[in-house]
Amino acid sequence: MIGRVRVLLVEDDEPIAESLRRGLGRYGFEVDWVRTGAEALAADPGGVVLLDLGLPDTDGLDVCRELRARGDVPIIVISARADETDRVVGLELGADDYISKPFGVREVVARIRAVLRRVKTASAQPSASEYAGGRLVIDRRSRRVWLDGVEISLSPKEYDLLVFLAEEPGAALTREQIMEAVWDTNWFGPTKTLDVHIGALRRKLGDVVTVETVRGVGFRLVTS
Ligand code: CA
């Protein structure tokens, strides 16, 4: 990576912010620290934003929505609220990942590297790809998908899953490969989450492209 990655840290809790600033600095990140939502929106978002949801002046989710409306900087939401709703809403508003407090610096570093890797992969590819004779169009820059000319709404994970399957149409991808690429996790346990997302994707894709089950292995995208 050329130069140091700049992280905009939005966190009003001083001890947490201090330890993150020091910790991330040790891993080669340059950290700009702000304490409020207003300061966050006035700052340069840098290469990645770490966004606390419990801010003194505004709800972090509103900051997330506004940052996403302005551009595609990766956003990792951090929250002390042990509420699953926050996680879901944050991801729907365009956050790229979510970390619950308490967390260790190493975990944060791993999440930052993972989202930066995804951004880099996305920008290295041509922006829009067509499948099934143009019936399915995926625009990786805007993360938008069209089916027979009509835009379809996918959750962030459904989108990541489709893009990963579409990288090599026809190829059988194992559950483990998919879990690692889309959920950034070495997954050796149950993969029910994956089945739920595959089901949703199948419903949304109709019969234009098919997500085939490869028995005992995983899935493949069939585009004709
Ligand atoms: Ca806070």
mmCIF file of C-alpha atoms and ligand atoms in Angstrom:
data_model
loop_
_atom_site.group_PDB
_atom_site.id
_atom_site.type_symbol
_atom_site.label_atom_id
_atom_site.label_comp_id
_atom_site.label_asym_id
_atom_site.label_seq_id
_atom_site.Cartn_x
_atom_site.Cartn_y
_atom_site.Cartn_z
ATOM 1 C CA MET A 1 0.000 0.000 0.000
ATOM 2 C CA ILE A 2 1.378 3.402 -0.994
ATOM 3 C CA GLY A 3 1.417 5.942 1.815
ATOM 4 C CA ARG A 4 -0.366 5.648 5.105
ATOM 5 C CA VAL A 5 -4.084 5.054 5.135
ATOM 6 C CA ARG A 6 -5.941 7.863 6.855
ATOM 7 C CA VAL A 7 -8.680 6.876 9.259
ATOM 8 C CA LEU A 8 -11.370 9.308 10.368
ATOM 9 C CA LEU A 9 -12.258 8.244 13.906
ATOM 10 C CA VAL A 10 -15.591 9.605 15.153
ATOM 11 C CA GLU A 11 -15.769 8.814 18.869
ATOM 12 C CA ASP A 12 -16.668 10.975 21.871
ATOM 13 C CA ASP A 13 -15.321 8.558 24.472
ATOM 14 C CA GLU A 14 -11.823 9.858 25.108
ATOM 15 C CA PRO A 15 -10.130 6.744 26.558
ATOM 16 C CA ILE A 16 -11.449 4.580 23.711
ATOM 17 C CA ALA A 17 -10.448 7.142 21.094
ATOM 18 C CA GLU A 18 -6.980 7.554 22.610
ATOM 19 C CA SER A 19 -6.294 3.845 22.696
ATOM 20 C CA LEU A 20 -7.551 3.424 19.123
ATOM 21 C CA ARG A 21 -5.452 6.345 17.940
ATOM 22 C CA ARG A 22 -2.317 4.906 19.514
ATOM 23 C CA GLY A 23 -3.110 1.335 18.512
ATOM 24 C CA LEU A 24 -3.932 2.106 14.887
ATOM 25 C CA GLY A 25 -0.845 4.314 14.716
ATOM 26 C CA ARG A 26 1.284 1.317 15.638
ATOM 27 C CA TYR A 27 -0.207 -0.544 12.663
ATOM 28 C CA GLY A 28 0.724 2.280 10.300
ATOM 29 C CA PHE A 29 -2.600 4.102 10.098
ATOM 30 C CA GLU A 30 -2.864 7.861 10.377
ATOM 31 C CA VAL A 31 -5.818 8.757 12.581
ATOM 32 C CA ASP A 32 -7.860 11.966 12.513
ATOM 33 C CA TRP A 33 -9.998 12.048 15.619
ATOM 34 C CA VAL A 34 -13.245 14.007 15.960
ATOM 35 C CA ARG A 35 -15.791 13.835 18.775
ATOM 36 C CA THR A 36 -19.108 14.837 17.219
ATOM 37 C CA GLY A 37 -21.268 14.130 14.205
ATOM 38 C CA ALA A 38 -20.985 17.754 13.068
ATOM 39 C CA GLU A 39 -17.180 17.584 13.163
ATOM 40 C CA ALA A 40 -17.270 14.258 11.322
ATOM 41 C CA LEU A 41 -19.309 15.725 8.464
ATOM 42 C CA ALA A 42 -16.976 18.737 8.277
ATOM 43 C CA ALA A 43 -13.829 16.592 8.182
ATOM 44 C CA ASP A 44 -12.096 14.890 5.285
ATOM 45 C CA PRO A 45 -13.302 11.267 5.530
ATOM 46 C CA GLY A 46 -9.875 9.974 4.467
ATOM 47 C CA GLY A 47 -9.537 6.342 3.430
ATOM 48 C CA VAL A 48 -11.914 4.776 5.945
ATOM 49 C CA VAL A 49 -14.311 6.017 8.645
ATOM 50 C CA LEU A 50 -14.682 4.439 12.098
ATOM 51 C CA LEU A 51 -18.012 5.707 13.336
ATOM 52 C CA ASP A 52 -19.341 5.444 16.882
ATOM 53 C CA LEU A 53 -23.155 5.458 16.956
ATOM 54 C CA GLY A 54 -23.576 7.115 20.357
ATOM 55 C CA LEU A 55 -22.448 10.670 19.661
ATOM 56 C CA PRO A 56 -23.219 13.717 21.819
ATOM 57 C CA ASP A 57 -24.844 15.857 19.131
ATOM 58 C CA THR A 58 -26.501 13.464 16.711
ATOM 59 C CA ASP A 59 -27.277 9.829 16.062
ATOM 60 C CA GLY A 60 -24.314 8.120 14.409
ATOM 61 C CA LEU A 61 -26.722 6.438 12.007
ATOM 62 C CA ASP A 62 -27.612 9.859 10.558
ATOM 63 C CA VAL A 63 -23.904 10.571 10.084
ATOM 64 C CA CYS A 64 -23.563 7.194 8.367
ATOM 65 C CA ARG A 65 -26.430 7.964 5.980
ATOM 66 C CA GLU A 66 -25.016 11.397 5.149
ATOM 67 C CA LEU A 67 -21.469 10.107 4.556
ATOM 68 C CA ARG A 68 -22.824 7.395 2.275
ATOM 69 C CA ALA A 69 -24.905 9.927 0.334
ATOM 70 C CA ARG A 70 -21.728 11.922 -0.284
ATOM 71 C CA GLY A 71 -19.494 9.134 -1.526
ATOM 72 C CA ASP A 72 -18.248 5.620 -1.175
ATOM 73 C CA VAL A 73 -15.674 5.880 1.620
ATOM 74 C CA PRO A 74 -15.733 2.613 3.603
ATOM 75 C CA ILE A 75 -17.571 3.047 6.908
ATOM 76 C CA ILE A 76 -17.152 0.757 9.909
ATOM 77 C CA VAL A 77 -19.762 1.384 12.571
ATOM 78 C CA ILE A 78 -18.778 0.903 16.211
ATOM 79 C CA SER A 79 -21.391 0.672 18.885
ATOM 80 C CA ALA A 80 -21.818 -0.010 22.560
ATOM 81 C CA ARG A 81 -25.480 -0.786 22.026
ATOM 82 C CA ALA A 82 -25.936 -4.522 22.094
ATOM 83 C CA ASP A 83 -28.923 -4.095 19.822
ATOM 84 C CA GLU A 84 -29.136 -6.136 16.667
ATOM 85 C CA THR A 85 -31.325 -3.413 15.109
ATOM 86 C CA ASP A 86 -28.378 -1.009 15.059
ATOM 87 C CA ARG A 87 -26.323 -3.487 13.173
ATOM 88 C CA VAL A 88 -29.006 -4.130 10.574
ATOM 89 C CA VAL A 89 -29.911 -0.453 10.169
ATOM 90 C CA GLY A 90 -26.238 0.551 9.975
ATOM 91 C CA LEU A 91 -25.560 -1.945 7.214
ATOM 92 C CA GLU A 92 -28.710 -0.919 5.368
ATOM 93 C CA LEU A 93 -27.641 2.724 5.534
ATOM 94 C CA GLY A 94 -24.461 1.776 3.744
ATOM 95 C CA ALA A 95 -21.977 0.908 6.489
ATOM 96 C CA ASP A 96 -19.484 -1.698 5.313
ATOM 97 C CA ASP A 97 -18.977 -3.436 8.609
ATOM 98 C CA TYR A 98 -19.906 -3.310 12.279
ATOM 99 C CA ILE A 99 -17.930 -3.754 15.485
ATOM 100 C CA SER A 100 -19.424 -4.034 18.966
ATOM 101 C CA LYS A 101 -17.737 -2.613 22.043
ATOM 102 C CA PRO A 102 -15.649 -3.815 23.705
ATOM 103 C CA PHE A 103 -13.195 -4.663 20.935
ATOM 104 C CA GLY A 104 -9.450 -5.050 20.573
ATOM 105 C CA VAL A 105 -7.258 -2.964 18.275
ATOM 106 C CA ARG A 106 -6.252 -6.052 16.335
ATOM 107 C CA GLU A 107 -9.891 -6.780 15.517
ATOM 108 C CA VAL A 108 -10.374 -3.215 14.294
ATOM 109 C CA VAL A 109 -7.243 -3.444 12.145
ATOM 110 C CA ALA A 110 -8.472 -6.701 10.611
ATOM 111 C CA ARG A 111 -11.853 -5.132 9.760
ATOM 112 C CA ILE A 112 -10.214 -2.039 8.248
ATOM 113 C CA ARG A 113 -7.907 -4.149 6.086
ATOM 114 C CA ALA A 114 -10.840 -6.290 4.954
ATOM 115 C CA VAL A 115 -12.983 -3.337 3.830
ATOM 116 C CA LEU A 116 -10.001 -1.714 2.102
ATOM 117 C CA ARG A 117 -9.330 -4.983 0.289
ATOM 118 C CA ARG A 118 -12.927 -5.094 -0.939
ATOM 119 C CA VAL A 119 -12.788 -1.486 -2.142
ATOM 120 C CA LYS A 120 -9.533 -2.129 -3.960
ATOM 121 C CA THR A 121 -10.928 -5.234 -5.665
ATOM 122 C CA ALA A 122 -14.051 -3.352 -6.709
ATOM 123 C CA SER A 123 -12.171 -0.393 -8.179
ATOM 124 C CA ALA A 124 -9.729 -2.617 -10.075
ATOM 125 C CA GLN A 125 -12.586 -4.091 -12.080
ATOM 126 C CA PRO A 126 -14.474 -2.412 -14.890
ATOM 127 C CA SER A 127 -17.408 -0.596 -13.386
ATOM 128 C CA ALA A 128 -20.393 -2.272 -15.056
ATOM 129 C CA SER A 129 -20.559 -5.912 -16.107
ATOM 130 C CA GLU A 130 -23.301 -7.582 -18.116
ATOM 131 C CA TYR A 131 -24.477 -11.150 -17.776
ATOM 132 C CA ALA A 132 -27.083 -13.320 -19.480
ATOM 133 C CA GLY A 133 -26.933 -11.305 -22.669
ATOM 134 C CA GLY A 134 -27.289 -8.000 -20.824
ATOM 135 C CA ARG A 135 -30.360 -9.028 -18.814
ATOM 136 C CA LEU A 136 -28.344 -8.768 -15.585
ATOM 137 C CA VAL A 137 -26.122 -5.687 -15.126
ATOM 138 C CA ILE A 138 -23.919 -5.146 -12.074
ATOM 139 C CA ASP A 139 -22.316 -1.741 -11.561
ATOM 140 C CA ARG A 140 -19.540 -2.245 -9.037
ATOM 141 C CA ARG A 141 -18.767 1.437 -8.595
ATOM 142 C CA SER A 142 -22.260 2.364 -7.482
ATOM 143 C CA ARG A 143 -23.071 -1.119 -6.113
ATOM 144 C CA ARG A 144 -26.292 -1.172 -8.145
ATOM 145 C CA VAL A 145 -27.862 -4.094 -9.976
ATOM 146 C CA TRP A 146 -30.377 -4.138 -12.816
ATOM 147 C CA LEU A 147 -32.478 -7.030 -14.016
ATOM 148 C CA ASP A 148 -34.084 -6.642 -17.435
ATOM 149 C CA GLY A 149 -33.501 -2.908 -17.136
ATOM 150 C CA VAL A 150 -35.153 -2.569 -13.728
ATOM 151 C CA GLU A 151 -32.999 -1.841 -10.703
ATOM 152 C CA ILE A 152 -33.306 -4.410 -7.931
ATOM 153 C CA SER A 153 -32.678 -3.717 -4.280
ATOM 154 C CA LEU A 154 -30.116 -5.965 -2.595
ATOM 155 C CA SER A 155 -28.830 -5.847 0.957
ATOM 156 C CA PRO A 156 -25.043 -5.219 1.199
ATOM 157 C CA LYS A 157 -24.352 -8.909 1.838
ATOM 158 C CA GLU A 158 -26.671 -10.073 -0.956
ATOM 159 C CA TYR A 159 -24.822 -7.694 -3.255
ATOM 160 C CA ASP A 160 -21.378 -8.950 -2.141
ATOM 161 C CA LEU A 161 -22.558 -12.517 -2.572
ATOM 162 C CA LEU A 162 -23.849 -11.883 -6.094
ATOM 163 C CA VAL A 163 -20.646 -10.091 -7.103
ATOM 164 C CA PHE A 164 -18.513 -12.920 -5.744
ATOM 165 C CA LEU A 165 -20.557 -15.578 -7.585
ATOM 166 C CA ALA A 166 -20.537 -13.446 -10.737
ATOM 167 C CA GLU A 167 -16.756 -13.158 -10.775
ATOM 168 C CA GLU A 168 -16.637 -16.536 -12.449
ATOM 169 C CA PRO A 169 -20.000 -17.617 -13.839
ATOM 170 C CA GLY A 170 -20.332 -21.391 -14.022
ATOM 171 C CA ALA A 171 -17.575 -22.082 -11.504
ATOM 172 C CA ALA A 172 -18.493 -24.105 -8.437
ATOM 173 C CA LEU A 173 -17.600 -22.140 -5.318
ATOM 174 C CA THR A 174 -17.380 -23.867 -1.971
ATOM 175 C CA ARG A 175 -19.324 -22.686 1.032
ATOM 176 C CA GLU A 176 -16.033 -21.954 2.781
ATOM 177 C CA GLN A 177 -14.760 -19.821 -0.106
ATOM 178 C CA ILE A 178 -17.984 -17.854 -0.136
ATOM 179 C CA MET A 179 -18.092 -17.369 3.635
ATOM 180 C CA GLU A 180 -14.494 -16.184 3.645
ATOM 181 C CA ALA A 181 -14.951 -13.780 0.732
ATOM 182 C CA VAL A 182 -18.314 -12.336 1.656
ATOM 183 C CA TRP A 183 -18.330 -12.558 5.462
ATOM 184 C CA ASP A 184 -14.563 -12.275 5.977
ATOM 185 C CA THR A 185 -14.512 -15.235 8.206
ATOM 186 C CA ASN A 186 -12.925 -18.641 8.211
ATOM 187 C CA TRP A 187 -16.088 -20.535 8.702
ATOM 188 C CA PHE A 188 -16.133 -24.157 9.674
ATOM 189 C CA GLY A 189 -19.454 -24.150 11.465
ATOM 190 C CA PRO A 190 -23.009 -24.079 10.192
ATOM 191 C CA THR A 191 -23.560 -21.892 7.149
ATOM 192 C CA LYS A 192 -27.248 -21.160 7.555
ATOM 193 C CA THR A 193 -26.629 -17.440 7.033
ATOM 194 C CA LEU A 194 -25.326 -18.277 3.586
ATOM 195 C CA ASP A 195 -28.445 -20.317 2.727
ATOM 196 C CA VAL A 196 -30.696 -17.477 3.859
ATOM 197 C CA HIS A 197 -28.870 -15.027 1.596
ATOM 198 C CA ILE A 198 -28.816 -17.469 -1.333
ATOM 199 C CA GLY A 199 -32.592 -17.875 -0.929
ATOM 200 C CA ALA A 200 -33.120 -14.116 -0.964
ATOM 201 C CA LEU A 201 -30.890 -13.736 -3.994
ATOM 202 C CA ARG A 202 -32.761 -16.462 -5.886
ATOM 203 C CA ARG A 203 -36.086 -14.762 -5.215
ATOM 204 C CA LYS A 204 -34.758 -11.425 -6.423
ATOM 205 C CA LEU A 205 -33.001 -12.766 -9.513
ATOM 206 C CA GLY A 206 -36.033 -14.660 -10.772
ATOM 207 C CA ASP A 207 -35.214 -16.824 -13.781
ATOM 208 C CA VAL A 208 -32.755 -14.451 -15.451
ATOM 209 C CA VAL A 209 -29.767 -16.043 -13.754
ATOM 210 C CA THR A 210 -29.798 -19.074 -11.497
ATOM 211 C CA VAL A 211 -27.854 -19.809 -8.343
ATOM 212 C CA GLU A 212 -27.395 -23.553 -8.610
ATOM 213 C CA THR A 213 -26.667 -25.762 -5.651
ATOM 214 C CA VAL A 214 -23.590 -27.913 -6.208
ATOM 215 C CA ARG A 215 -24.357 -30.775 -3.890
ATOM 216 C CA GLY A 216 -21.754 -31.335 -1.177
ATOM 217 C CA VAL A 217 -19.721 -28.372 -2.417
ATOM 218 C CA GLY A 218 -21.502 -25.034 -2.572
ATOM 219 C CA PHE A 219 -23.003 -22.927 -5.335
ATOM 220 C CA ARG A 220 -22.478 -21.693 -8.852
ATOM 221 C CA LEU A 221 -24.022 -18.880 -10.843
ATOM 222 C CA VAL A 222 -25.537 -19.979 -14.126
ATOM 223 C CA THR A 223 -26.073 -17.060 -16.462
ATOM 224 C CA SER A 224 -27.669 -18.682 -19.478
HETATM 225 CA CA CA B 1 -20.096 7.306 22.275
#
